[in-house]
C-alpha positions as a printed NumPy array, in Angstrom:
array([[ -5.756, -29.909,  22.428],
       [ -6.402, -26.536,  24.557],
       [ -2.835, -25.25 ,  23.186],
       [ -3.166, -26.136,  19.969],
       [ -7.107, -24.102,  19.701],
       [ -5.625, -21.033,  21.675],
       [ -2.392, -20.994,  19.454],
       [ -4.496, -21.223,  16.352],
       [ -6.48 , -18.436,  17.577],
       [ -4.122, -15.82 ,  18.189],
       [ -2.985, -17.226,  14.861],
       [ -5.967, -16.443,  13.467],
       [ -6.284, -12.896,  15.422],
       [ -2.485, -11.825,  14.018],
       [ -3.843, -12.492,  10.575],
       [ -7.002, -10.461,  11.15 ],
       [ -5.202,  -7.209,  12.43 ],
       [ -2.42 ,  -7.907,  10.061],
       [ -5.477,  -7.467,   6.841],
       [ -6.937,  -4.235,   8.918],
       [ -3.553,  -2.69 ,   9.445],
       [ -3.163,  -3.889,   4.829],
       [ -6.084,  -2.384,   4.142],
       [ -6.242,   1.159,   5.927],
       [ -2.796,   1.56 ,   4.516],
       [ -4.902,   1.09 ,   1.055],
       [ -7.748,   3.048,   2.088],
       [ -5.682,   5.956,   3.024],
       [ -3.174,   5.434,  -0.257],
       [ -6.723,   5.424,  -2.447],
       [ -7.866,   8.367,  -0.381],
       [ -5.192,  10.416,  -1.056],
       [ -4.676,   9.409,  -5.005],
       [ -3.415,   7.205,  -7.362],
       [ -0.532,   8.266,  -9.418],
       [ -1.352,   8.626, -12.448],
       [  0.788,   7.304, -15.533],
       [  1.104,   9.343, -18.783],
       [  2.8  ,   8.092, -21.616],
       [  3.686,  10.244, -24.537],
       [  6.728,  10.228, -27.503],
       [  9.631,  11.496, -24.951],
       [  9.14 ,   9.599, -22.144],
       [  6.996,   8.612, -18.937],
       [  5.497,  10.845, -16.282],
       [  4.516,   9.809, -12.946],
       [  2.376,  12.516, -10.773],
       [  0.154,  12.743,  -8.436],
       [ -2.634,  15.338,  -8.283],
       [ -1.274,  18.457,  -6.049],
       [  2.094,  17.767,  -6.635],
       [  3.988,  19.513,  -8.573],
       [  6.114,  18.116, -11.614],
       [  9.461,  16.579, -11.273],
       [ 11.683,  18.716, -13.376],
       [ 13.396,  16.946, -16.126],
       [ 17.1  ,  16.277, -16.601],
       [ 18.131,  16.055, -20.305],
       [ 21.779,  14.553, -20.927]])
């Protein structure tokens, strides 16, 4: 009964620092900016504020 409580707990630990780790990787992704999606009658842009634009090879 003793293993099976400390096995659940460090069970239950991994899947606490695993959520931390999730959402500081979100925090910081949020932080820095969402790409933002623009849609218009030649095609889709991706960017994200600061960056500068992909340039855009026509075939």
């Amino acid at each position: 009964m003793r293993l099976t409580l400390l096995y659940g707990g460090m069970f239950m630990m991994a899947g606490i620092v695993l959520l931390v780790v999730i959402y500081m990787f979100a925090a910081s992704a949020l932080k820095d900016g969402v790409p933002s999606l623009g849609v218009s009658g030649r095609g889709i842009t991706v960017a994200v504020d600061g960056c500068p634009p992909l340039p855009v090879h026509r075939h």
